[in-house]
Amino acid sequence: MNKVAVFMKKVSGVMLVAMMLVTCLDVGGNIFGHPLLGSEEIVSLLAALLIAFTLPAAHQERAHIGVDMLYLRFSPRTKKINDSILCVITAIFFSLVSWECFKYAGDLKRIGQVTAVLELPIYYILYAVSAGCGFLSLVVVSQLLKIIREGSHE
Amino acid sequence: MNEFVMAGFVGITVLILFFFTRIAVAYAMAIVGFLGYWYLTNLTAALALLSRDMFDVFSSYGLALVPLFVFMGFIAFYSGISAKLYDMAYKFMGRVRGGLAMATVAACTAFGAICGSTTATAATMGTIGLPEMRRYKYGNRLAAGCVASGGGIGALMPPSVILIIYGILTQISIGKLFMAGIVPAFLIAGLFIVAIFIYCTIYPEQGARGEEFSVMERLKALADIWETILVFMVVMGGMFFGVFTPTKAGAVGAFALLVIAVIQKKISWENFQRAVFDTLKTSCMVIMLVAGATIFGHFLALTRIPMEGANLVATLDWPSWAVIFIICFIYLVGGCFIDALALITLTIPIFYPIVSSLGYDLVWFGVIIVLITQLGIITPPVGVNVYIVKGIEPDIPLEEIFIGVIPFVIALIVGIMIMVAFPSIATFLPDLVR
Amino acid sequence: FLLSGLVFSENVQAGGVNLTYSNFFPPGHIQSVLAESWCKEVEARTNGEVKISYFGGNTLVKAAQIYDGVVTGRTDIGMSCLLYTRGRFPLMDVINLPFGNPSGKFATAVFNEVYNKFQPTELADTKVLYLHAHGPGLIHTQKKNVTSMADLKGLKIRSTGSIAGMIKALGAIPVSMPMPEVYQALQKGVVQGAIYPEETNKGWKMGEVIDYSVVSYPTAYSVGFFAVMNKDKWNALSQEARDAIDAINMEWAIKHGDAWDTSDYEGIRFSLAQGNSMTGIDPDEAAKWKAALEPVFDDYIEKTEKRAVPGKDALDFLNKQLKLYHNGEFQSQYY
Ligand code: NA
Ligand code: NA
């Protein structure tokens, strides 16, 4: 599980560097009268890939912040119940998002929708977003199993 | 009672309660927004809302600048460039209580002239400024509060997306609005600095006074940061002379800093990887937050609460100052729950004829609205900039940050009062050009 | 007290159906005002059977998502632009070609006629209420006036989507960027021009930052817009309501077309008041531009052929109507 999350994060890292380079190529080319037409589209699609593939690792590393004022006053037992319920909700939620993105990708493929300038197909990216959200819900499920076994994670 | 409005209030209540389970704020907004949309329409529509909004935010070009600016910040941090920057600021401003916080506010103002997004400003200045201020033993409250609040200055400083949308909705010249924002932006920066000074006089431990440095030491520190000055000049110059748009400045800045760091062998492969991974983590946090707020915002839009509230004000037969006060109050409360741009598009069409008929200047009103939405991004329960700062330095408790922004909230309110008393602060510059 | 006001505000819901309408045009824009007045008209002429909540300016569903939003039911009715979802409307894309658009009134009428004649499957998953299309799309520049193709060479011109192909064919450099950034980009000289209808000079305040309009009507393009409704919601309406709405649609299509032309006049007036100038191009030069744009039309035909859509027929139909228009013989129920 961890290995996959780390691998996905590495892919995202490559996307980040690519986003930077594509924009710089566009700016550099622009100075010499040859801007990279549609660089915005490439950057937007790379950004979507970047975020989608970072989702599982970001969740594992607790990047998303929550309000802990009340939580810190919970008893260990309450914490365990609270966290288990949250894991169930989150896992169901991101499975839904993943499934919907998968269906949406199919729709866009069928319709033939592409980006405005470069006419790049969008559905590939949506499959990636679907994979990112799907793997995120797997990560949450494994967290749930751990909580049930060992109690709440701090 | 209108079923839709009722559903909206229930949604807001559920969201606030949901927050206390320590669920990720971003997830909570998305889940409650999804359930609310489901209740008001049907499951197919609500599921479509999820996937479309999520993808729309992930692939938004306007938000793609967040990872790029944040990357610039982390390269500066891991190559030691930001440390040198703050060493320099310390040598010049360290004598003054809270001097580094003041320098951070100045940096936020300068950054606001590059970047049109308050979210990106807070994320970038957070990655650069927070660790450095803590290194110099600044209190968490002051350090976090000033980064979270300083990000908002960029909304007044052109370029500003909010002012562009306001101009289109009200048919006011965008050039005029941009000019109207400049002086108030400096006014707010000035008030923030005054707030820091007063705060540090009351709580000296938050921004400890440093030692005095000689002129030579200061000049040497200045010479030490020549690469930063160079990058800043490249980025500002490139924008000023029209080589690239502000959106592209982040990529150019990150690339330029990286080249300098590599040439000077200041960044190792390990630190480069750290910069990349920290950027991913911060960007994912920021963009998920925006995605959650977008989904929840679409639910609130469907309930029509913003429009119904605005319509209600339109029927009030009150003295003009009271109407303006109520409108400001609505933006303040609304800004707590819904994205500033969406709130403005939903309500300005109803409000601006009222404001205009009361005899107020619409350019001035635009600046006031931006000021108030700046308050919204740092006040609970949905203070996006506060959450961003918390995400960057997770060990600072959320309460500490919300307490830390109080002096800046007061400064903003004072700023709004000054602008109400002397509207010409906003209007004299655009009037001059006419 | 605000809360209590909201609680007691009356909501007329007696028996009828409540619909939502999402428009990408911002409130205050004449095209948004018209759509809102369409809602009022529908409410009045269906005798309260239909009530509509109107959302302007991307507040409920964003521009590029509006068609999909109507299909999936996120909104019941929607108005947006065909260009934002490239590839989704291969046949109807014909209106976005530089066919020599003479006016919004003509473009709107002919666009609806194209739809009626070809009944494209690409729009079959919604109920099309009506279509409309803006007036002549022209190049606007800064500092340098353009009277020939040679003047265009090397100029950076902001353009969206398929229009970029036209800019390239004319020898200029197409630059893409989101609409809210264009004002600033022109001001700073990131681009030296942009392509849009005169209307935008006032609507997006571009008149403040440009100096010249290149009035080349023979190569002017248009951009098509749709007003569509969710099919299930449409089928659930009574026959009387559907008939009433169909009658209103016919009237409103004409109103939208006329409004595009009125907005163009206002845009021209605004632009001239800013001290900008407008220059036409002479017929010989226009012929050169038309020849240079041939590949753009070929590309459209090729793409539609690939999708097994009668693009060539649609283009021929459009050109025939244009010819009739120039001879003063164009006839349409939308005109
Ligand atoms: Na700004
Ligand atoms: Na808030």
mmCIF file of N, CA, C and O in Angstrom, chain B residues 152-226:
data_model
loop_
_atom_site.group_PDB
_atom_site.id
_atom_site.type_symbol
_atom_site.label_atom_id
_atom_site.label_comp_id
_atom_site.label_asym_id
_atom_site.label_seq_id
_atom_site.Cartn_x
_atom_site.Cartn_y
_atom_site.Cartn_z
ATOM 1 N N GLY B 152 -4.113 38.333 2.102
ATOM 2 C CA GLY B 152 -5.277 39.028 1.580
ATOM 3 C C GLY B 152 -4.960 40.340 0.891
ATOM 4 O O GLY B 152 -5.746 40.829 0.081
ATOM 5 N N ILE B 153 -3.800 40.940 1.221
ATOM 6 C CA ILE B 153 -3.457 42.240 0.622
ATOM 7 C C ILE B 153 -3.441 42.133 -0.900
ATOM 8 O O ILE B 153 -3.799 43.071 -1.609
ATOM 9 N N GLY B 154 -3.040 40.951 -1.393
ATOM 10 C CA GLY B 154 -2.980 40.743 -2.836
ATOM 11 C C GLY B 154 -4.315 40.906 -3.556
ATOM 12 O O GLY B 154 -4.349 41.141 -4.758
ATOM 13 N N ALA B 155 -5.425 40.781 -2.815
ATOM 14 C CA ALA B 155 -6.733 40.928 -3.454
ATOM 15 C C ALA B 155 -6.991 42.379 -3.843
ATOM 16 O O ALA B 155 -7.745 42.657 -4.765
ATOM 17 N N LEU B 156 -6.356 43.325 -3.117
ATOM 18 C CA LEU B 156 -6.523 44.754 -3.439
ATOM 19 C C LEU B 156 -5.492 45.206 -4.463
ATOM 20 O O LEU B 156 -5.739 46.057 -5.295
ATOM 21 N N MET B 157 -4.284 44.645 -4.313
ATOM 22 C CA MET B 157 -3.170 45.048 -5.169
ATOM 23 C C MET B 157 -3.378 44.461 -6.563
ATOM 24 O O MET B 157 -3.537 43.260 -6.707
ATOM 25 N N PRO B 158 -3.408 45.291 -7.615
ATOM 26 C CA PRO B 158 -3.560 44.706 -8.950
ATOM 27 C C PRO B 158 -2.362 43.821 -9.310
ATOM 28 O O PRO B 158 -1.256 44.146 -8.884
ATOM 29 N N PRO B 159 -2.528 42.726 -10.040
ATOM 30 C CA PRO B 159 -3.787 42.205 -10.576
ATOM 31 C C PRO B 159 -4.663 41.564 -9.504
ATOM 32 O O PRO B 159 -4.138 40.941 -8.592
ATOM 33 N N SER B 160 -5.966 41.715 -9.651
ATOM 34 C CA SER B 160 -6.880 41.125 -8.687
ATOM 35 C C SER B 160 -8.082 40.563 -9.416
ATOM 36 O O SER B 160 -8.808 41.287 -10.084
ATOM 37 N N VAL B 161 -8.274 39.255 -9.286
ATOM 38 C CA VAL B 161 -9.385 38.592 -9.974
ATOM 39 C C VAL B 161 -10.720 39.127 -9.467
ATOM 40 O O VAL B 161 -11.658 39.337 -10.229
ATOM 41 N N ILE B 162 -10.803 39.376 -8.166
ATOM 42 C CA ILE B 162 -12.069 39.831 -7.591
ATOM 43 C C ILE B 162 -12.474 41.174 -8.196
ATOM 44 O O ILE B 162 -13.624 41.389 -8.562
ATOM 45 N N LEU B 163 -11.513 42.092 -8.340
ATOM 46 C CA LEU B 163 -11.837 43.409 -8.897
ATOM 47 C C LEU B 163 -12.240 43.301 -10.372
ATOM 48 O O LEU B 163 -13.104 44.043 -10.829
ATOM 49 N N ILE B 164 -11.630 42.376 -11.112
ATOM 50 C CA ILE B 164 -12.008 42.200 -12.517
ATOM 51 C C ILE B 164 -13.478 41.768 -12.617
ATOM 52 O O ILE B 164 -14.260 42.342 -13.371
ATOM 53 N N ILE B 165 -13.856 40.767 -11.823
ATOM 54 C CA ILE B 165 -15.235 40.284 -11.864
ATOM 55 C C ILE B 165 -16.199 41.384 -11.411
ATOM 56 O O ILE B 165 -17.255 41.602 -12.012
ATOM 57 N N TYR B 166 -15.815 42.123 -10.388
ATOM 58 C CA TYR B 166 -16.649 43.227 -9.915
ATOM 59 C C TYR B 166 -16.851 44.254 -11.031
ATOM 60 O O TYR B 166 -17.954 44.752 -11.252
ATOM 61 N N GLY B 167 -15.779 44.560 -11.749
ATOM 62 C CA GLY B 167 -15.854 45.536 -12.840
ATOM 63 C C GLY B 167 -16.801 45.089 -13.942
ATOM 64 O O GLY B 167 -17.564 45.892 -14.485
ATOM 65 N N ILE B 168 -16.781 43.800 -14.244
ATOM 66 C CA ILE B 168 -17.643 43.303 -15.310
ATOM 67 C C ILE B 168 -19.107 43.307 -14.865
ATOM 68 O O ILE B 168 -19.996 43.670 -15.619
ATOM 69 N N LEU B 169 -19.343 42.970 -13.608
ATOM 70 C CA LEU B 169 -20.721 42.933 -13.104
ATOM 71 C C LEU B 169 -21.322 44.322 -13.009
ATOM 72 O O LEU B 169 -22.515 44.503 -13.196
ATOM 73 N N THR B 170 -20.493 45.315 -12.695
ATOM 74 C CA THR B 170 -21.037 46.657 -12.466
ATOM 75 C C THR B 170 -20.762 47.581 -13.640
ATOM 76 O O THR B 170 -21.163 48.734 -13.605
ATOM 77 N N GLN B 171 -20.065 47.086 -14.666
ATOM 78 C CA GLN B 171 -19.734 47.907 -15.834
ATOM 79 C C GLN B 171 -18.876 49.117 -15.456
ATOM 80 O O GLN B 171 -19.065 50.208 -15.970
ATOM 81 N N ILE B 172 -17.948 48.886 -14.540
ATOM 82 C CA ILE B 172 -17.001 49.945 -14.184
ATOM 83 C C ILE B 172 -15.663 49.597 -14.821
ATOM 84 O O ILE B 172 -15.302 48.422 -14.902
ATOM 85 N N SER B 173 -14.923 50.624 -15.230
ATOM 86 C CA SER B 173 -13.615 50.406 -15.837
ATOM 87 C C SER B 173 -12.698 49.604 -14.909
ATOM 88 O O SER B 173 -12.513 49.957 -13.742
ATOM 89 N N ILE B 174 -12.123 48.527 -15.448
ATOM 90 C CA ILE B 174 -11.248 47.689 -14.634
ATOM 91 C C ILE B 174 -9.957 48.432 -14.323
ATOM 92 O O ILE B 174 -9.407 48.327 -13.227
ATOM 93 N N GLY B 175 -9.486 49.231 -15.290
ATOM 94 C CA GLY B 175 -8.294 50.045 -15.059
ATOM 95 C C GLY B 175 -8.492 50.960 -13.859
ATOM 96 O O GLY B 175 -7.611 51.090 -13.002
ATOM 97 N N LYS B 176 -9.669 51.558 -13.772
ATOM 98 C CA LYS B 176 -9.987 52.458 -12.650
ATOM 99 C C LYS B 176 -10.008 51.690 -11.330
ATOM 100 O O LYS B 176 -9.492 52.150 -10.314
ATOM 101 N N LEU B 177 -10.624 50.509 -11.369
ATOM 102 C CA LEU B 177 -10.724 49.706 -10.142
ATOM 103 C C LEU B 177 -9.337 49.301 -9.665
ATOM 104 O O LEU B 177 -9.044 49.323 -8.474
ATOM 105 N N PHE B 178 -8.487 48.920 -10.635
ATOM 106 C CA PHE B 178 -7.129 48.539 -10.271
ATOM 107 C C PHE B 178 -6.419 49.698 -9.591
ATOM 108 O O PHE B 178 -5.759 49.537 -8.569
ATOM 109 N N MET B 179 -6.583 50.895 -10.172
ATOM 110 C CA MET B 179 -5.912 52.047 -9.567
ATOM 111 C C MET B 179 -6.482 52.354 -8.199
ATOM 112 O O MET B 179 -5.767 52.753 -7.290
ATOM 113 N N ALA B 180 -7.809 52.137 -8.072
ATOM 114 C CA ALA B 180 -8.455 52.412 -6.789
ATOM 115 C C ALA B 180 -7.940 51.477 -5.702
ATOM 116 O O ALA B 180 -7.970 51.805 -4.528
ATOM 117 N N GLY B 181 -7.449 50.293 -6.090
ATOM 118 C CA GLY B 181 -7.003 49.323 -5.091
ATOM 119 C C GLY B 181 -5.621 49.608 -4.523
ATOM 120 O O GLY B 181 -5.294 49.171 -3.419
ATOM 121 N N ILE B 182 -4.792 50.349 -5.262
ATOM 122 C CA ILE B 182 -3.381 50.477 -4.886
ATOM 123 C C ILE B 182 -3.192 51.170 -3.535
ATOM 124 O O ILE B 182 -2.557 50.615 -2.631
ATOM 125 N N VAL B 183 -3.760 52.375 -3.387
ATOM 126 C CA VAL B 183 -3.544 53.121 -2.134
ATOM 127 C C VAL B 183 -4.132 52.378 -0.927
ATOM 128 O O VAL B 183 -3.450 52.216 0.084
ATOM 129 N N PRO B 184 -5.378 51.857 -1.032
ATOM 130 C CA PRO B 184 -5.885 51.064 0.085
ATOM 131 C C PRO B 184 -5.002 49.857 0.417
ATOM 132 O O PRO B 184 -4.867 49.500 1.587
ATOM 133 N N ALA B 185 -4.393 49.234 -0.601
ATOM 134 C CA ALA B 185 -3.512 48.093 -0.325
ATOM 135 C C ALA B 185 -2.349 48.538 0.559
ATOM 136 O O ALA B 185 -2.003 47.868 1.542
ATOM 137 N N PHE B 186 -1.759 49.691 0.227
ATOM 138 C CA PHE B 186 -0.665 50.196 1.069
ATOM 139 C C PHE B 186 -1.183 50.632 2.441
ATOM 140 O O PHE B 186 -0.499 50.444 3.449
ATOM 141 N N LEU B 187 -2.401 51.177 2.457
ATOM 142 C CA LEU B 187 -2.987 51.575 3.744
ATOM 143 C C LEU B 187 -3.130 50.363 4.659
ATOM 144 O O LEU B 187 -2.750 50.393 5.832
ATOM 145 N N ILE B 188 -3.653 49.261 4.088
ATOM 146 C CA ILE B 188 -3.855 48.051 4.894
ATOM 147 C C ILE B 188 -2.504 47.489 5.343
ATOM 148 O O ILE B 188 -2.327 47.114 6.510
ATOM 149 N N ALA B 189 -1.525 47.486 4.431
ATOM 150 C CA ALA B 189 -0.194 47.008 4.808
ATOM 151 C C ALA B 189 0.331 47.851 5.969
ATOM 152 O O ALA B 189 0.870 47.331 6.950
ATOM 153 N N GLY B 190 0.146 49.177 5.870
ATOM 154 C CA GLY B 190 0.591 50.082 6.933
ATOM 155 C C GLY B 190 -0.120 49.787 8.245
ATOM 156 O O GLY B 190 0.511 49.713 9.310
ATOM 157 N N LEU B 191 -1.427 49.570 8.164
ATOM 158 C CA LEU B 191 -2.197 49.283 9.382
ATOM 159 C C LEU B 191 -1.760 47.953 9.991
ATOM 160 O O LEU B 191 -1.705 47.813 11.221
ATOM 161 N N PHE B 192 -1.443 46.971 9.142
ATOM 162 C CA PHE B 192 -0.956 45.685 9.646
ATOM 163 C C PHE B 192 0.346 45.897 10.420
ATOM 164 O O PHE B 192 0.567 45.312 11.480
ATOM 165 N N ILE B 193 1.220 46.752 9.880
ATOM 166 C CA ILE B 193 2.507 47.002 10.539
ATOM 167 C C ILE B 193 2.277 47.687 11.880
ATOM 168 O O ILE B 193 2.884 47.323 12.899
ATOM 169 N N VAL B 194 1.343 48.652 11.898
ATOM 170 C CA VAL B 194 1.001 49.315 13.159
ATOM 171 C C VAL B 194 0.444 48.288 14.146
ATOM 172 O O VAL B 194 0.820 48.262 15.325
ATOM 173 N N ALA B 195 -0.425 47.379 13.633
ATOM 174 C CA ALA B 195 -1.014 46.358 14.500
ATOM 175 C C ALA B 195 0.075 45.472 15.105
ATOM 176 O O ALA B 195 0.032 45.144 16.296
ATOM 177 N N ILE B 196 1.060 45.110 14.287
ATOM 178 C CA ILE B 196 2.159 44.275 14.784
ATOM 179 C C ILE B 196 2.919 45.025 15.876
ATOM 180 O O ILE B 196 3.251 44.462 16.928
ATOM 181 N N PHE B 197 3.155 46.315 15.619
ATOM 182 C CA PHE B 197 3.905 47.124 16.595
ATOM 183 C C PHE B 197 3.180 47.167 17.939
ATOM 184 O O PHE B 197 3.763 46.905 18.986
ATOM 185 N N ILE B 198 1.865 47.459 17.877
ATOM 186 C CA ILE B 198 1.094 47.554 19.121
ATOM 187 C C ILE B 198 1.036 46.189 19.813
ATOM 188 O O ILE B 198 1.264 46.073 21.022
ATOM 189 N N TYR B 199 0.799 45.140 19.023
ATOM 190 C CA TYR B 199 0.692 43.791 19.572
ATOM 191 C C TYR B 199 1.986 43.398 20.273
ATOM 192 O O TYR B 199 1.971 42.847 21.379
ATOM 193 N N CYS B 200 3.114 43.709 19.638
ATOM 194 C CA CYS B 200 4.398 43.331 20.215
ATOM 195 C C CYS B 200 4.765 44.206 21.407
ATOM 196 O O CYS B 200 5.611 43.831 22.222
ATOM 197 N N THR B 201 4.166 45.407 21.497
ATOM 198 C CA THR B 201 4.390 46.231 22.674
ATOM 199 C C THR B 201 3.670 45.608 23.867
ATOM 200 O O THR B 201 4.184 45.584 24.988
ATOM 201 N N ILE B 202 2.471 45.060 23.607
ATOM 202 C CA ILE B 202 1.701 44.430 24.691
ATOM 203 C C ILE B 202 2.281 43.051 25.027
ATOM 204 O O ILE B 202 2.445 42.695 26.185
ATOM 205 N N TYR B 203 2.591 42.261 23.986
ATOM 206 C CA TYR B 203 3.150 40.921 24.204
ATOM 207 C C TYR B 203 4.545 40.847 23.587
ATOM 208 O O TYR B 203 4.720 40.304 22.502
ATOM 209 N N PRO B 204 5.570 41.366 24.298
ATOM 210 C CA PRO B 204 6.910 41.472 23.693
ATOM 211 C C PRO B 204 7.474 40.113 23.301
ATOM 212 O O PRO B 204 8.281 40.018 22.380
ATOM 213 N N GLU B 205 7.038 39.030 23.969
ATOM 214 C CA GLU B 205 7.619 37.719 23.676
ATOM 215 C C GLU B 205 7.214 37.204 22.309
ATOM 216 O O GLU B 205 7.833 36.289 21.775
ATOM 217 N N GLN B 206 6.159 37.779 21.705
ATOM 218 C CA GLN B 206 5.698 37.308 20.398
ATOM 219 C C GLN B 206 6.659 37.713 19.274
ATOM 220 O O GLN B 206 6.787 37.016 18.277
ATOM 221 N N GLY B 207 7.296 38.878 19.429
ATOM 222 C CA GLY B 207 8.233 39.323 18.388
ATOM 223 C C GLY B 207 9.414 40.000 19.050
ATOM 224 O O GLY B 207 9.513 41.228 19.111
ATOM 225 N N ALA B 208 10.326 39.184 19.565
ATOM 226 C CA ALA B 208 11.409 39.712 20.408
ATOM 227 C C ALA B 208 12.297 40.680 19.638
ATOM 228 O O ALA B 208 12.566 40.498 18.460
ATOM 229 N N ARG B 209 12.768 41.707 20.377
ATOM 230 C CA ARG B 209 13.667 42.698 19.807
ATOM 231 C C ARG B 209 15.056 42.094 19.667
ATOM 232 O O ARG B 209 15.524 41.368 20.543
ATOM 233 N N GLY B 210 15.726 42.357 18.581
ATOM 234 C CA GLY B 210 17.053 41.796 18.356
ATOM 235 C C GLY B 210 18.143 42.806 18.624
ATOM 236 O O GLY B 210 17.894 43.906 19.126
ATOM 237 N N GLU B 211 19.402 42.424 18.262
ATOM 238 C CA GLU B 211 20.525 43.335 18.502
ATOM 239 C C GLU B 211 20.655 44.331 17.356
ATOM 240 O O GLU B 211 19.997 44.203 16.329
ATOM 241 N N GLU B 212 21.522 45.308 17.560
ATOM 242 C CA GLU B 212 21.742 46.349 16.548
ATOM 243 C C GLU B 212 22.882 45.909 15.626
ATOM 244 O O GLU B 212 23.865 45.331 16.086
ATOM 245 N N PHE B 213 22.778 46.159 14.349
ATOM 246 C CA PHE B 213 23.846 45.808 13.417
ATOM 247 C C PHE B 213 24.415 47.068 12.787
ATOM 248 O O PHE B 213 23.705 48.059 12.606
ATOM 249 N N SER B 214 25.711 46.993 12.449
ATOM 250 C CA SER B 214 26.356 48.155 11.850
ATOM 251 C C SER B 214 25.968 48.275 10.380
ATOM 252 O O SER B 214 25.433 47.341 9.786
ATOM 253 N N VAL B 215 26.249 49.451 9.810
ATOM 254 C CA VAL B 215 25.913 49.685 8.403
ATOM 255 C C VAL B 215 26.620 48.669 7.517
ATOM 256 O O VAL B 215 26.034 48.137 6.568
ATOM 257 N N MET B 216 27.891 48.356 7.839
ATOM 258 C CA MET B 216 28.660 47.420 7.023
ATOM 259 C C MET B 216 28.018 46.032 7.043
ATOM 260 O O MET B 216 27.875 45.381 6.013
ATOM 261 N N GLU B 217 27.638 45.590 8.239
ATOM 262 C CA GLU B 217 26.998 44.274 8.349
ATOM 263 C C GLU B 217 25.715 44.226 7.528
ATOM 264 O O GLU B 217 25.399 43.232 6.893
ATOM 265 N N ARG B 218 24.986 45.345 7.557
ATOM 266 C CA ARG B 218 23.729 45.399 6.810
ATOM 267 C C ARG B 218 23.991 45.332 5.308
ATOM 268 O O ARG B 218 23.308 44.606 4.588
ATOM 269 N N LEU B 219 24.987 46.089 4.874
ATOM 270 C CA LEU B 219 25.284 46.091 3.437
ATOM 271 C C LEU B 219 25.725 44.710 2.982
ATOM 272 O O LEU B 219 25.385 44.251 1.891
ATOM 273 N N LYS B 220 26.510 44.035 3.865
ATOM 274 C CA LYS B 220 26.979 42.705 3.519
ATOM 275 C C LYS B 220 25.787 41.737 3.375
ATOM 276 O O LYS B 220 25.733 40.935 2.437
ATOM 277 N N ALA B 221 24.834 41.861 4.304
ATOM 278 C CA ALA B 221 23.640 41.009 4.241
ATOM 279 C C ALA B 221 22.872 41.271 2.947
ATOM 280 O O ALA B 221 22.358 40.355 2.304
ATOM 281 N N LEU B 222 22.844 42.542 2.559
ATOM 282 C CA LEU B 222 22.134 42.908 1.336
ATOM 283 C C LEU B 222 22.834 42.297 0.128
ATOM 284 O O LEU B 222 22.198 41.767 -0.786
ATOM 285 N N ALA B 223 24.180 42.351 0.146
ATOM 286 C CA ALA B 223 24.948 41.780 -0.962
ATOM 287 C C ALA B 223 24.754 40.269 -1.012
ATOM 288 O O ALA B 223 24.802 39.661 -2.088
ATOM 289 N N ASP B 224 24.523 39.659 0.168
ATOM 290 C CA ASP B 224 24.360 38.211 0.254
ATOM 291 C C ASP B 224 23.117 37.722 -0.485
ATOM 292 O O ASP B 224 23.027 36.549 -0.838
ATOM 293 N N ILE B 225 22.146 38.567 -0.638
ATOM 294 C CA ILE B 225 20.898 38.089 -1.244
ATOM 295 C C ILE B 225 20.771 38.566 -2.694
ATOM 296 O O ILE B 225 19.667 38.675 -3.218
ATOM 297 N N TRP B 226 21.904 38.819 -3.339
ATOM 298 C CA TRP B 226 21.824 39.346 -4.706
ATOM 299 C C TRP B 226 21.019 38.435 -5.623
ATOM 300 O O TRP B 226 20.299 38.892 -6.491
#
